[in-house]
mmCIF file of C-alpha atoms in Angstrom:
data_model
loop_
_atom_site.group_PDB
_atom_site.id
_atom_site.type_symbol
_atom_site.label_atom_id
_atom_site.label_comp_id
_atom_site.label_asym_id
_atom_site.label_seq_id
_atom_site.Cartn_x
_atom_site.Cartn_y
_atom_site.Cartn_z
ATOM 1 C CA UNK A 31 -22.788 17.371 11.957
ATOM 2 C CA UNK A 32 -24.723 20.338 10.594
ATOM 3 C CA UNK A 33 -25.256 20.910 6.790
ATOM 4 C CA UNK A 34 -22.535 23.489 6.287
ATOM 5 C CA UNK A 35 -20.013 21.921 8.473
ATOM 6 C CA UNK A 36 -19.781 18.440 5.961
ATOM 7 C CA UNK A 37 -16.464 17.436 4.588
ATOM 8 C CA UNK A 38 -16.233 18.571 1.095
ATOM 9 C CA UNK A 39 -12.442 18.737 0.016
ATOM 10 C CA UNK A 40 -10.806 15.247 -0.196
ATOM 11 C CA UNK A 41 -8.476 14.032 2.515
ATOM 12 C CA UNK A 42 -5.161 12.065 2.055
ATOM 13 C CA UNK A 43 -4.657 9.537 5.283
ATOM 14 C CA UNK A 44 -1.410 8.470 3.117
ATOM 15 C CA UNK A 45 0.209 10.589 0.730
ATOM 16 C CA UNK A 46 3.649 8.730 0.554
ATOM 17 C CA UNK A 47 5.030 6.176 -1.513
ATOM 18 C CA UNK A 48 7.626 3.626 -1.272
ATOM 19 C CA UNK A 49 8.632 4.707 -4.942
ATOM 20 C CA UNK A 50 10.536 8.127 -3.718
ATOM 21 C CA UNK A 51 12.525 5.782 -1.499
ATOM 22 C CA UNK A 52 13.278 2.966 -4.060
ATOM 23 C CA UNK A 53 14.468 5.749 -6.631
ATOM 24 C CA UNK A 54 17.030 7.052 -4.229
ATOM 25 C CA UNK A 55 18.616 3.510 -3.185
ATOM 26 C CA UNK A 56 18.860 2.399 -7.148
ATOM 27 C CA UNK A 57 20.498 6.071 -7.689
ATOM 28 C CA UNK A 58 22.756 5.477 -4.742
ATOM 29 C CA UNK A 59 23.725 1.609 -5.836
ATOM 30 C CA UNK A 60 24.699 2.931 -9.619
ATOM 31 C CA UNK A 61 28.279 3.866 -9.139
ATOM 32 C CA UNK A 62 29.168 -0.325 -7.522
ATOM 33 C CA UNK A 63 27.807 -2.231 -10.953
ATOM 34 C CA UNK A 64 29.640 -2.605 -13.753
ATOM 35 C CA UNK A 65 28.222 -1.741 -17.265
ATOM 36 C CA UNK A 66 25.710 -4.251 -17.815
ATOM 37 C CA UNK A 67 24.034 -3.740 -14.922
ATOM 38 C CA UNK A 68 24.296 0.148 -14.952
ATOM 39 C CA UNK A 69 22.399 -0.458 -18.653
ATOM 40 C CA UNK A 70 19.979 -2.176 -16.528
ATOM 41 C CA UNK A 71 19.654 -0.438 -13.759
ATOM 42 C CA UNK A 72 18.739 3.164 -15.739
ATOM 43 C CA UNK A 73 16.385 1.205 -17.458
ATOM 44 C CA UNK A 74 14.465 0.654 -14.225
ATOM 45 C CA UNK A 75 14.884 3.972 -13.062
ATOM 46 C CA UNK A 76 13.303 5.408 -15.851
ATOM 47 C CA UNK A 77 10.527 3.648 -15.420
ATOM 48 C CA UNK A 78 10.572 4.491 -12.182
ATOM 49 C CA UNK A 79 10.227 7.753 -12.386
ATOM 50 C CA UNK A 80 7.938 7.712 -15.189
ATOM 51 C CA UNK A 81 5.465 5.667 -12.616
ATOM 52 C CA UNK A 82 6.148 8.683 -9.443
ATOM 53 C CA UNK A 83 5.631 10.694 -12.459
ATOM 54 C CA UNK A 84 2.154 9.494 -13.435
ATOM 55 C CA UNK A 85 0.808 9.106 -9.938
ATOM 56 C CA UNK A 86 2.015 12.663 -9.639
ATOM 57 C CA UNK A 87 -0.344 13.667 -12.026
ATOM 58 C CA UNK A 88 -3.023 11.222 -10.321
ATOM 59 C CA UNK A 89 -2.420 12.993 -7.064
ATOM 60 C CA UNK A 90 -2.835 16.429 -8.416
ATOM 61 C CA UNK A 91 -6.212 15.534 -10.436
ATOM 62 C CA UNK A 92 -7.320 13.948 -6.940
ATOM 63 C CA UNK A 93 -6.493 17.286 -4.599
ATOM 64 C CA UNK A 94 -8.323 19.570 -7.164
ATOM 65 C CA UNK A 95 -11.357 17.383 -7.397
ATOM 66 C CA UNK A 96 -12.965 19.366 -4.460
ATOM 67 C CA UNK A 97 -15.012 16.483 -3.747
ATOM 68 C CA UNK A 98 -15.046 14.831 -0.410
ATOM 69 C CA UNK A 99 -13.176 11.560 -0.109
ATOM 70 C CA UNK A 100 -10.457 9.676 1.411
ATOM 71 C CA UNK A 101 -7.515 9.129 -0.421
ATOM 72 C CA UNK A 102 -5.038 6.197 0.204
ATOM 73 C CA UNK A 103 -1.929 5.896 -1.927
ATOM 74 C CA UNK A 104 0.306 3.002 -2.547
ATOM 75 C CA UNK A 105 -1.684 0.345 -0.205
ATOM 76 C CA UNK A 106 0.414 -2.941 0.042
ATOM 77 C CA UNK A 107 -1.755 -6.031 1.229
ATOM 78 C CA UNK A 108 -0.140 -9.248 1.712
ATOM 79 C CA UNK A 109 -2.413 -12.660 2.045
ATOM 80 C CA UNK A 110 0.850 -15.423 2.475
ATOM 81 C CA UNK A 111 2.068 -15.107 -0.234
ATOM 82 C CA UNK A 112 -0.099 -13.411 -2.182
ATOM 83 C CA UNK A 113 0.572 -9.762 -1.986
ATOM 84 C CA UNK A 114 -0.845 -6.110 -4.167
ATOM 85 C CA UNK A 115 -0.088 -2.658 -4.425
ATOM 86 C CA UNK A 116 -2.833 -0.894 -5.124
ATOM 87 C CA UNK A 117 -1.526 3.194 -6.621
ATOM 88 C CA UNK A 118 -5.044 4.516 -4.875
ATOM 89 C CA UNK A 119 -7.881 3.828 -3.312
ATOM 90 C CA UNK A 120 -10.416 6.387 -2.937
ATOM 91 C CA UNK A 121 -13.423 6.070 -0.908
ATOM 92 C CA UNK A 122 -15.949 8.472 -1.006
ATOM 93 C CA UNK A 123 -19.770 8.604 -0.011
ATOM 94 C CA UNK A 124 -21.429 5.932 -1.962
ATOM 95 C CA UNK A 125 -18.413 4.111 -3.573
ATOM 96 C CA UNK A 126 -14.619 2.608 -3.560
ATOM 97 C CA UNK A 127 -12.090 3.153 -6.118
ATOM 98 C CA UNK A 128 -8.796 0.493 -7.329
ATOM 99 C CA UNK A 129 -6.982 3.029 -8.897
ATOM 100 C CA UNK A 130 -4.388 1.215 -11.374
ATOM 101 C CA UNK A 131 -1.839 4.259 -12.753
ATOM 102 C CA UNK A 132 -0.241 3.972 -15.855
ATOM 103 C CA UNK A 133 2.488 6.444 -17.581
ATOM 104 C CA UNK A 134 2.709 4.072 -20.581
ATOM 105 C CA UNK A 135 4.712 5.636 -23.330
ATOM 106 C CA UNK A 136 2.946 5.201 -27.554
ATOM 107 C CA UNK A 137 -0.002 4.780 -28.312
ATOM 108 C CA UNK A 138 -2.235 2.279 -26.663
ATOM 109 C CA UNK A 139 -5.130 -0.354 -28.471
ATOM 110 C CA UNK A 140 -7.250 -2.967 -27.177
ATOM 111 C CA UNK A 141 -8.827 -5.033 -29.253
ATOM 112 C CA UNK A 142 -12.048 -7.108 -28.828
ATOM 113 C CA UNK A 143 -10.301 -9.871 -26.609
ATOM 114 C CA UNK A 144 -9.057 -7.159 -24.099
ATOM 115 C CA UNK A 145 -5.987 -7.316 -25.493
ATOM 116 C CA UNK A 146 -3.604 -4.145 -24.856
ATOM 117 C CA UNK A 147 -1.083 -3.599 -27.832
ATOM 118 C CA UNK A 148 1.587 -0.861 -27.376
ATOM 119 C CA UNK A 149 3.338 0.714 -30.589
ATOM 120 C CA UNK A 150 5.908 3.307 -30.241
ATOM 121 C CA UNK A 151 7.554 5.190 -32.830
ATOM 122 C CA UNK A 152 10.834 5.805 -33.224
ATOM 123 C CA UNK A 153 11.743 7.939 -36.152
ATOM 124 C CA UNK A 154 10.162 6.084 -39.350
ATOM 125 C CA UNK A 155 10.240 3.011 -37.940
ATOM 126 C CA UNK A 156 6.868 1.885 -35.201
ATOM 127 C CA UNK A 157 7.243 -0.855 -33.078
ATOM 128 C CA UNK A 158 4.318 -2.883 -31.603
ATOM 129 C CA UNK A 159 4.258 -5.091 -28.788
ATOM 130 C CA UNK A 160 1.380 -6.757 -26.711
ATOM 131 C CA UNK A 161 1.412 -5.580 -22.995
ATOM 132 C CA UNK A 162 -0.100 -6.983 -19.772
ATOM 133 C CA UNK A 163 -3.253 -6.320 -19.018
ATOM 134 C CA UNK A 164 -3.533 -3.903 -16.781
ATOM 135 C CA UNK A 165 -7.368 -4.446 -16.068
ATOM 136 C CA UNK A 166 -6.106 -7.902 -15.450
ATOM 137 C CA UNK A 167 -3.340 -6.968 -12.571
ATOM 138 C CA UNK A 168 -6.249 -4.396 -11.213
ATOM 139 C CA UNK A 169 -8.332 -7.503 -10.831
ATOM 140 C CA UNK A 170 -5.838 -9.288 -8.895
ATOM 141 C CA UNK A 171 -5.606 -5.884 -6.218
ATOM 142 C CA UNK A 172 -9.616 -7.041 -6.552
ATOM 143 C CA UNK A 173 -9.399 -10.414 -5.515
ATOM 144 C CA UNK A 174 -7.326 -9.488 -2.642
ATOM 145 C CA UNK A 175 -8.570 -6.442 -1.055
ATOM 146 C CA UNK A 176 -12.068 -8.741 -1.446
ATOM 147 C CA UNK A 177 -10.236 -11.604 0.520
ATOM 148 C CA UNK A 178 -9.113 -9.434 2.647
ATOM 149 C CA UNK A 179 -11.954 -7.707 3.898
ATOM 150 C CA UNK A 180 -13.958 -10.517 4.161
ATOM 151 C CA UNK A 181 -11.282 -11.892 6.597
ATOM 152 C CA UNK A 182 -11.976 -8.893 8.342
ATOM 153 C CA UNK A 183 -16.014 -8.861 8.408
ATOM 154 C CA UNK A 184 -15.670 -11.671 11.187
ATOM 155 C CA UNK A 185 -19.229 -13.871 11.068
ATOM 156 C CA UNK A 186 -20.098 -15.910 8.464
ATOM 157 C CA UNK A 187 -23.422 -13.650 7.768
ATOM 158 C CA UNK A 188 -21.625 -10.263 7.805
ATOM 159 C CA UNK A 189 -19.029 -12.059 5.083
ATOM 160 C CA UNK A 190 -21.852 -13.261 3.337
ATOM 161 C CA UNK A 191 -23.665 -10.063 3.371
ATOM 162 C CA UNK A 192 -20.180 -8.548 2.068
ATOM 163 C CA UNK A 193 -19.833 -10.923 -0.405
ATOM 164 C CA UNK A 194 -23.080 -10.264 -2.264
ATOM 165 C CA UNK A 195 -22.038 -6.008 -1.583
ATOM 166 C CA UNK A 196 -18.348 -5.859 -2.937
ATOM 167 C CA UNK A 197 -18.541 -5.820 -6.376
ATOM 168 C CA UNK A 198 -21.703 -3.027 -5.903
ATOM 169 C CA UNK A 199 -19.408 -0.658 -3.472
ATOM 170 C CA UNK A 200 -16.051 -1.113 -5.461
ATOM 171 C CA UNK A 201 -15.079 -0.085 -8.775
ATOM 172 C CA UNK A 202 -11.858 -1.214 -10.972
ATOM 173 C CA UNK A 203 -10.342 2.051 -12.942
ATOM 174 C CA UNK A 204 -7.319 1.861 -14.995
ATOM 175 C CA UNK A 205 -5.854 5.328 -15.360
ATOM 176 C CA UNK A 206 -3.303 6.770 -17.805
ATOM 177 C CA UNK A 207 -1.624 9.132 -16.976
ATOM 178 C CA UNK A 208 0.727 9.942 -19.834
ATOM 179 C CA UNK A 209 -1.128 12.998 -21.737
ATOM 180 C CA UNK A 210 0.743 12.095 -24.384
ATOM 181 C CA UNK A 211 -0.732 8.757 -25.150
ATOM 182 C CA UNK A 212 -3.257 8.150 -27.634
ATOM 183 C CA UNK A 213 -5.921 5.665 -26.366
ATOM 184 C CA UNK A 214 -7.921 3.385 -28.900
ATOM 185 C CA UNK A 215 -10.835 1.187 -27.353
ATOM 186 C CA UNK A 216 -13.087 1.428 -30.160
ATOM 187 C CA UNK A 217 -13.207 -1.848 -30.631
ATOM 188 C CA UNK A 218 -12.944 -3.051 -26.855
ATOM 189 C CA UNK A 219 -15.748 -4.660 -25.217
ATOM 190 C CA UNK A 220 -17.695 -1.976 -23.402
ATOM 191 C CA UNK A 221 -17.045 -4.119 -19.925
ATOM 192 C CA UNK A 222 -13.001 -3.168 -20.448
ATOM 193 C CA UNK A 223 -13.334 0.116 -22.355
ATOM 194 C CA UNK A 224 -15.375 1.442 -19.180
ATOM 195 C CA UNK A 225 -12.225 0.626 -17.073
ATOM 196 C CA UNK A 226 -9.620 2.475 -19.039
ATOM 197 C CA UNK A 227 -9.449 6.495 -18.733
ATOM 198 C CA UNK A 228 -7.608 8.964 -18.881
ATOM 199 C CA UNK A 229 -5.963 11.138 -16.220
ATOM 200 C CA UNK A 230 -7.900 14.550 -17.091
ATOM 201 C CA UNK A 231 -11.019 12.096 -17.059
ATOM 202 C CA UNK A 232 -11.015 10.727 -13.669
ATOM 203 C CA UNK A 233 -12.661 13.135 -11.424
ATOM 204 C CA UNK A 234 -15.689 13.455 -13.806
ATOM 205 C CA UNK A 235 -15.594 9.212 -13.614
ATOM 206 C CA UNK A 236 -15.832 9.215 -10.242
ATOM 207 C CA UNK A 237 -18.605 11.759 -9.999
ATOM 208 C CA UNK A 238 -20.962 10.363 -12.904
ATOM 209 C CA UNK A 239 -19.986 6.540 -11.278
ATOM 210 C CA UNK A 240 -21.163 8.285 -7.951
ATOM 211 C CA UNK A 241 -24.238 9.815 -9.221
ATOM 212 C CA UNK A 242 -25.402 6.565 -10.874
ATOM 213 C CA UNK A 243 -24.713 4.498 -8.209
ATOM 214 C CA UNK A 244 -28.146 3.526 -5.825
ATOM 215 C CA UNK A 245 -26.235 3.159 -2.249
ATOM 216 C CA UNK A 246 -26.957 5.247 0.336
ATOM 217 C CA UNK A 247 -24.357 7.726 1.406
ATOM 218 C CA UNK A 248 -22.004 7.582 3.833
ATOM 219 C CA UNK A 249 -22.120 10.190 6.675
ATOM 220 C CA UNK A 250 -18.936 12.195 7.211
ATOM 221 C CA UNK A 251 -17.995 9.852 10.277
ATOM 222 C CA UNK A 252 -19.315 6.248 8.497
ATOM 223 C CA UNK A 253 -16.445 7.459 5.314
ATOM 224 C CA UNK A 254 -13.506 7.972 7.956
ATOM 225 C CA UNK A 255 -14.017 4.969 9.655
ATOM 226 C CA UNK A 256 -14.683 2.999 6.714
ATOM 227 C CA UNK A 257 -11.056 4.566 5.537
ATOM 228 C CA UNK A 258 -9.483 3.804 8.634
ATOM 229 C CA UNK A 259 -10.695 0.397 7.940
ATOM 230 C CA UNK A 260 -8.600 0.112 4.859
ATOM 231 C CA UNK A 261 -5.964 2.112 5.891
ATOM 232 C CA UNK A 262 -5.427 -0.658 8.748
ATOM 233 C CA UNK A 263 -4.530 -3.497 6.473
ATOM 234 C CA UNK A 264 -2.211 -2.452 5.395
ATOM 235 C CA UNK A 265 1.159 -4.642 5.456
ATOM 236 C CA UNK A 266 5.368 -3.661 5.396
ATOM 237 C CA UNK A 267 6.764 -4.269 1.954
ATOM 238 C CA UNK A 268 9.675 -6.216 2.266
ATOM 239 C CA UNK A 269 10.359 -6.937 -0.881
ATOM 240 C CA UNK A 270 14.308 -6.445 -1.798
ATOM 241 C CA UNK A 271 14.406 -4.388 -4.948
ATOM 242 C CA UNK A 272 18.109 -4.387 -4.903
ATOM 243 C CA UNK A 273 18.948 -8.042 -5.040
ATOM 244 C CA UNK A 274 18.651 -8.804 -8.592
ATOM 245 C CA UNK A 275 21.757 -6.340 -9.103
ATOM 246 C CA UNK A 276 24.055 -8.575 -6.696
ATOM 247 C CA UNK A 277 25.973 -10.127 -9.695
ATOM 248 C CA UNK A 278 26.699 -6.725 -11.235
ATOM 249 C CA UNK A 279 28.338 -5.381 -8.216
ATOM 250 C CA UNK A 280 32.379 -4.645 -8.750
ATOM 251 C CA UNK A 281 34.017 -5.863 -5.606
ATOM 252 C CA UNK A 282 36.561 -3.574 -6.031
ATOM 253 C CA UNK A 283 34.437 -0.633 -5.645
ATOM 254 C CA UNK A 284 33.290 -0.162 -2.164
ATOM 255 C CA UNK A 285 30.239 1.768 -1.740
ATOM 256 C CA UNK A 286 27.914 1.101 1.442
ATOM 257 C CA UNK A 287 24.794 0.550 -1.424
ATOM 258 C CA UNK A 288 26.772 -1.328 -3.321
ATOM 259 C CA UNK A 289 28.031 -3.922 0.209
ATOM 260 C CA UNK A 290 24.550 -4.285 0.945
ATOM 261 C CA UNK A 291 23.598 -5.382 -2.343
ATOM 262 C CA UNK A 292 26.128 -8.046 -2.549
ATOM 263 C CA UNK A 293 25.788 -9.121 0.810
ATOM 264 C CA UNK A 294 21.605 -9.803 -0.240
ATOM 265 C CA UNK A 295 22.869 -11.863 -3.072
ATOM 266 C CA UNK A 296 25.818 -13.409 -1.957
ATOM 267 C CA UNK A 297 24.246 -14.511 1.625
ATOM 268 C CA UNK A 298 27.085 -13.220 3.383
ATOM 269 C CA UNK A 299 25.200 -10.657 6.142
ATOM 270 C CA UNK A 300 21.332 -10.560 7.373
ATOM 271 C CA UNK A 301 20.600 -7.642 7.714
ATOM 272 C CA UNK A 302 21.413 -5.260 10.541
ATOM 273 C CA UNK A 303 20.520 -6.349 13.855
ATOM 274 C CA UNK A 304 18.639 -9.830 13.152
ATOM 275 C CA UNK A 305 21.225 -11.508 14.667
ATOM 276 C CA UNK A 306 20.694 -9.493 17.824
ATOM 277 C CA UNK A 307 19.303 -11.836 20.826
ATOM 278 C CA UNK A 308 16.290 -9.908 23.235
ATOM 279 C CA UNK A 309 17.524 -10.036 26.771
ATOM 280 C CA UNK A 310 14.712 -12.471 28.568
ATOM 281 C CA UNK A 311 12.751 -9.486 30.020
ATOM 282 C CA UNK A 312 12.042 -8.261 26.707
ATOM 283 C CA UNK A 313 11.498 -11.989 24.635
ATOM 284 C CA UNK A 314 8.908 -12.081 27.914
ATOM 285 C CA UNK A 315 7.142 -8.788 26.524
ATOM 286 C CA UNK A 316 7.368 -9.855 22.770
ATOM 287 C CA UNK A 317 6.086 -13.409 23.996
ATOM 288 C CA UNK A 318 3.061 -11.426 26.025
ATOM 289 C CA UNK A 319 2.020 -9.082 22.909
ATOM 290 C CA UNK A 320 2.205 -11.929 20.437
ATOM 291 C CA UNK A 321 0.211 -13.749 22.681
ATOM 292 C CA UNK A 322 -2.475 -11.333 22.977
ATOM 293 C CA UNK A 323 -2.573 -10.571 19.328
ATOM 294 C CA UNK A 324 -3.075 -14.026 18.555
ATOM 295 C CA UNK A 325 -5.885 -14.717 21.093
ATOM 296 C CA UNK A 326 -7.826 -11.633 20.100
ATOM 297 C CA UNK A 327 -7.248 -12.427 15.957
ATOM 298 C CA UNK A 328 -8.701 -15.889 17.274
ATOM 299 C CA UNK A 329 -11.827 -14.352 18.650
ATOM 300 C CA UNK A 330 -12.258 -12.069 15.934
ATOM 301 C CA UNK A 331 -12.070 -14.342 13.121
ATOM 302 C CA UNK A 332 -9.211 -12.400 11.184
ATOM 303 C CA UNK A 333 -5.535 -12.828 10.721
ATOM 304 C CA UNK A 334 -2.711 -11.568 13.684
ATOM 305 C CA UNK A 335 -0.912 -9.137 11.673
ATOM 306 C CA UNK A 336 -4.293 -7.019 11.066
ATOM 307 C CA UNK A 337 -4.174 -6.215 14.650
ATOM 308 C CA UNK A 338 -0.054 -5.248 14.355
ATOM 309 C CA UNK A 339 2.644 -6.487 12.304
ATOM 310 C CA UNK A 340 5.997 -7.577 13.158
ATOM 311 C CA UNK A 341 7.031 -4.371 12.669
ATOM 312 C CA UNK A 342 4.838 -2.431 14.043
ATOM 313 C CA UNK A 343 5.372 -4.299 17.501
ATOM 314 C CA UNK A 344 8.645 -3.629 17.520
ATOM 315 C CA UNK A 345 7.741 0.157 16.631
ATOM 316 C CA UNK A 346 5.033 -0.360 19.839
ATOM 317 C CA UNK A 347 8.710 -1.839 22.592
ATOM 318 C CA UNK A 348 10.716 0.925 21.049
ATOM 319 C CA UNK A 349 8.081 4.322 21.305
ATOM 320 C CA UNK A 350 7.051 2.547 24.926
ATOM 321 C CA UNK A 351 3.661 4.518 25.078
ATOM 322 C CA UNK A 352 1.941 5.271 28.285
ATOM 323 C CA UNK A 353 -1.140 7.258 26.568
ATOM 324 C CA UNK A 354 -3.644 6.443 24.037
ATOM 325 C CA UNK A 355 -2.715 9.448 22.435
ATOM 326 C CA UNK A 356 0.828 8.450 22.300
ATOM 327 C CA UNK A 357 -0.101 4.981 21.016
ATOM 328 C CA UNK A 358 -1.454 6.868 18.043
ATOM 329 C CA UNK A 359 2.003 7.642 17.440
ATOM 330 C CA UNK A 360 3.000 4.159 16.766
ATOM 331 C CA UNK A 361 3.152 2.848 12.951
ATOM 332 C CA UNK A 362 -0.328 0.917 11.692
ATOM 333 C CA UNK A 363 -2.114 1.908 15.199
ATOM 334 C CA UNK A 364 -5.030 4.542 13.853
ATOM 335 C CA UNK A 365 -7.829 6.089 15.943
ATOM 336 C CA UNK A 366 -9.961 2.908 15.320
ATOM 337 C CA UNK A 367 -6.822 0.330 16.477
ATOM 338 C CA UNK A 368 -6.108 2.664 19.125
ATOM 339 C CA UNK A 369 -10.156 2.875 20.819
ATOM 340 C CA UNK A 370 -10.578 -0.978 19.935
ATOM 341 C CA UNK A 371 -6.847 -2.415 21.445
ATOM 342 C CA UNK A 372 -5.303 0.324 23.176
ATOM 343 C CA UNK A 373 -6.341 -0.478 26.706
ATOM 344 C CA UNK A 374 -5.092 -3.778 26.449
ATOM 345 C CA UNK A 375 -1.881 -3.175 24.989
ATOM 346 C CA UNK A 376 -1.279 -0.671 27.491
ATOM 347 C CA UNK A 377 -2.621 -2.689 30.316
ATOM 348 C CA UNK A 378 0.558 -5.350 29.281
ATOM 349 C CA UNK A 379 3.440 -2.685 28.796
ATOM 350 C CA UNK A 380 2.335 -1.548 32.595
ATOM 351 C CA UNK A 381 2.726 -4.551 33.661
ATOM 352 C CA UNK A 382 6.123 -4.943 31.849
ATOM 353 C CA UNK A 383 7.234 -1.474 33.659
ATOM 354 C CA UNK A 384 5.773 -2.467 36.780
ATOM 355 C CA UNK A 385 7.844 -5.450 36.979
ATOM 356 C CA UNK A 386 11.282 -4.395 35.657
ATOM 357 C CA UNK A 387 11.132 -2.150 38.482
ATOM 358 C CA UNK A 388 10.286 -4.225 41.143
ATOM 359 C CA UNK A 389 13.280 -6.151 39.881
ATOM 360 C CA UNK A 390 15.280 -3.130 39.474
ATOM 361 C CA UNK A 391 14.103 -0.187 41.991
ATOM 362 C CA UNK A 392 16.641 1.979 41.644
ATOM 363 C CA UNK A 393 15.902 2.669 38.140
ATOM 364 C CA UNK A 394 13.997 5.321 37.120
ATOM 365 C CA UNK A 395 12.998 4.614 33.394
ATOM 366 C CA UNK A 396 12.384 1.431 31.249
#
């Protein structure tokens, strides 16, 4: 790739974010609780929007950075059950970024212990209270993503080799992005006070972390793959965000948000379709991919559901690709999935075709 053709704008390979979709369901579940847990309820969707709010204003600083990177928003990675969501992770030429977003409301201190203390004001009166460390939950994303990927390095030299690396390609950054909160680190550690910044100061934190950093840089296709990479682990959150709100429901109002809920909580229902049997043909396909992702996960040295998910697989039977290119189409398969598994996974839903007709000729589609 020639000089003048180089990436130089950042790229988003995921934009969305499971907040959006959380927002609407607590919205649509208000009307079936009764009073206490409406009281709690608004509560929680104020701070929900004051986190899309804040990673709003993460986003935007990111886009107008005019820098080239890849951007990957709200990553959730799942080690049994150990699991992180990481707001952003930006990769660029020489380094990675653990973006932790905070729209934290007063006026923020840390001490010399790391300690964050929050006071808010309300009127005359100020109230302080000590928060969780938000360095400290970035450090757990950390410790996973790190577990992670050296799960995924396969030989014990390459995850030794990426052992010694991680700590020199990634960087922990704890971002608020309220601009209406007051920051005091003067008496912070230099270690922590390095990892706390503000929204309006991010881009120039990346570029001065960049500039200081020794690695060599990544070439334009080295980045994407290296994205891809990430963007691969990447598990379904099924976390149930509505459960805790089963003993507010009011049985006597009957919304569809509000059934669901109290069926989570009450035990009543699984949810829609589990109880569904597979007809043998397709247990034998489900039987033949799981089978195949658990050899190659085997020979690779990494877990099953990096290769696909439960999900995903079931995405995979229902899209029925015949192409490569519409096996991109799938959820979790990218470009990299797709050159490294694709023949194989196509080679088995042939044969799954091929046989359902021989069993079936005068069908025409499967």
């Amino acid at each position: 790739m020639g000089l003048f053709t180089r990436m130089k704008e950042p790229v988003f390979l995921k934009e969305n974010s499971t907040l959006g979709e959380r927002l609407e369901k607590l919205k649509a579940l208000e009307p079936s609780l009764n009073e206490e847990g409406r009281i709690k309820l608004r509560q929680d969707i104020r701070c929900l929007e004051a986190g899309i709010f804040g990673e709003k204003n993460i986003a935007f600083e990111l886009k107008n950075s005019h820098m080239p990177m890849y951007v990957i928003h709200d990553l959730y990675l799942r080690d049994g059950e150990l699991t992180s969501q990481i707001d952003y992770l930006v990769i660029t030429r020489k380094l990675r970024f653990i973006i932790e977003c905070k729209n934290l409301y007063g006026d923020i201190e840390i001490d010399s212990q790391g300690t964050f203390v929050r006071t808010m004001r309300f009127g005359r009166q100020e109230k302080r209270e000590g928060i969780y460390s938000p360095i400290t939950q970035n450090q757990h994303h950390m410790a996973l993503l790190k577990k992670l990927r050296l799960q995924q390095a396969g030989g014990i030299i390459k995850r030794l080799f990426y052992d010694r690396q991680f700590e020199e390609n990634h960087r922990s950054v704890v971002v608020l992005s309220n601009p209406r909160t007051v920051l005091n680190a003067r008496y912070a550690r230099e270690e922590v006070r390095s990892q706390v910044i503000r929204a309006d100061q991010l881009i120039d934190y990346i570029r001065e972390a960049c500039e200081e950093s020794g690695n060599k840089e990544l070439s334009d296709k080295e980045m994407k793959e290296l994205a891809y990479s990430y963007l691969d682990m990447e598990q379904e959150n099924e976390t149930d965000y509505l459960e805790k709100y089963s003993v507010y429901i009011q049985r006597d109002v009957r919304t569809e948000a509000g059934e669901k809920a109290w069926a989570r909580g009450a035990g009543e229902q699984r949810e829609q379709g589990q109880d569904q049997k597979l007809d043998p043909d397709m247990e034998r396909l489900v039987g033949e991919l799981k089978a195949f992702r658990w050899n190659t996960s085997q020979a690779e040295g990494i877990k099953p559901y990096f290769i696909f998910n439960n999900n995903q697989m079931m995405d995979l039977i229902r899209r029925y690709p015949e192409t490569l290119e519409q096996l991109k189409t799938v959820s979790g398969f990218s470009d990299m999935k797709v050159q490294k598994y694709g023949q194989e996974i196509l080679a088995i839903l042939d044969k799954y075709r091929y046989d359902r007709r021989k069993a079936a000729p005068w069908r025409t589609s499967f």
